[in-house]
Amino acid sequence: MVHAYILIQTEVGKAAEVAGEIAGLPGVTTAEDVTGPYDVIVRAEADNVDLLGQLVVANIQNVSGITRTLTCPVVHL
């Protein structure tokens, strides 16, 4: 299982709407709107890196109001 944090920038005033829509996607464990340089932080999981990439590109990035994403996979050192 691969876990990742996805940092999302949205259009002005769209953070809560984007977080709400993303929260319902399969593979997303949490989606919260935050303050700072990013507007939404998502925690997601997938069986492997390829499926995580598909979740981000095919599902999360297609949500209306998103302008940029940054995916940060969790590593265990």
Coordinates of C-alpha atoms in Angstrom, one line a residue:
M1 CA 0.0 0.0 0.0
V2 CA 1.3 3.5 -1.0
H3 CA 0.2 6.6 0.9
A4 CA 0.7 10.2 -0.2
Y5 CA -0.2 13.7 0.7
I6 CA -1.4 15.8 -2.2
L7 CA -1.1 19.5 -1.8
I8 CA -3.6 21.4 -3.9
Q9 CA -3.9 25.1 -5.0
T10 CA -7.4 26.2 -6.1
E11 CA -9.0 29.1 -7.7
V12 CA -9.9 31.9 -5.2
G13 CA -12.9 30.9 -3.0
K14 CA -13.0 27.2 -4.2
A15 CA -11.1 25.4 -1.4
A16 CA -14.1 24.1 0.6
E17 CA -15.9 23.0 -2.6
V18 CA -12.8 21.2 -3.9
A19 CA -12.1 19.5 -0.6
G20 CA -15.7 18.3 -0.3
E21 CA -15.7 16.8 -3.8
I22 CA -12.3 15.2 -3.4
A23 CA -13.3 13.7 0.0
G24 CA -15.8 11.4 -1.8
L25 CA -13.3 9.9 -4.2
P26 CA -12.2 6.3 -3.8
G27 CA -8.7 6.1 -2.4
V28 CA -8.9 9.5 -0.6
T29 CA -8.8 9.1 3.2
T30 CA -9.0 12.8 4.1
A31 CA -9.4 16.1 2.3
E32 CA -9.2 19.3 4.3
D33 CA -9.1 23.0 3.3
V34 CA -6.2 24.8 5.0
T35 CA -4.5 28.2 5.0
G36 CA -1.0 28.9 3.6
P37 CA 0.5 28.4 0.1
Y38 CA -1.8 25.5 -0.5
D39 CA -5.6 25.5 -0.2
V40 CA -6.4 21.8 0.3
I41 CA -4.4 18.9 1.7
V42 CA -5.4 15.4 0.8
R43 CA -4.2 12.1 2.2
A44 CA -4.6 9.3 -0.3
E45 CA -3.8 5.6 -0.6
A46 CA -3.4 3.1 -3.4
D47 CA -2.1 -0.4 -3.9
N48 CA 1.0 0.8 -5.8
V49 CA 2.6 4.0 -7.3
D50 CA 1.0 3.5 -10.7
L51 CA -2.5 3.4 -9.2
L52 CA -1.7 6.4 -7.0
G53 CA -0.7 8.3 -10.2
Q54 CA -3.9 7.3 -11.9
L55 CA -5.9 8.6 -8.8
V56 CA -4.2 11.9 -9.0
V57 CA -4.2 12.5 -12.7
A58 CA -7.5 10.9 -13.7
N59 CA -9.6 11.8 -10.7
I60 CA -8.2 14.5 -8.4
Q61 CA -6.8 16.8 -11.2
N62 CA -10.2 16.6 -13.0
V63 CA -12.0 18.3 -10.1
S64 CA -13.2 21.8 -11.2
G65 CA -11.4 24.6 -9.4
I66 CA -8.0 23.1 -9.0
T67 CA -5.1 25.0 -10.5
R68 CA -2.1 22.9 -9.3
T69 CA -1.2 19.8 -7.4
L70 CA 1.9 18.5 -5.7
T71 CA 2.0 14.8 -4.7
C72 CA 4.2 13.8 -1.8
P73 CA 4.5 10.0 -1.3
V74 CA 5.1 8.8 2.2
V75 CA 8.4 7.0 2.7
H76 CA 9.4 4.8 5.7
L77 CA 13.1 5.4 6.5

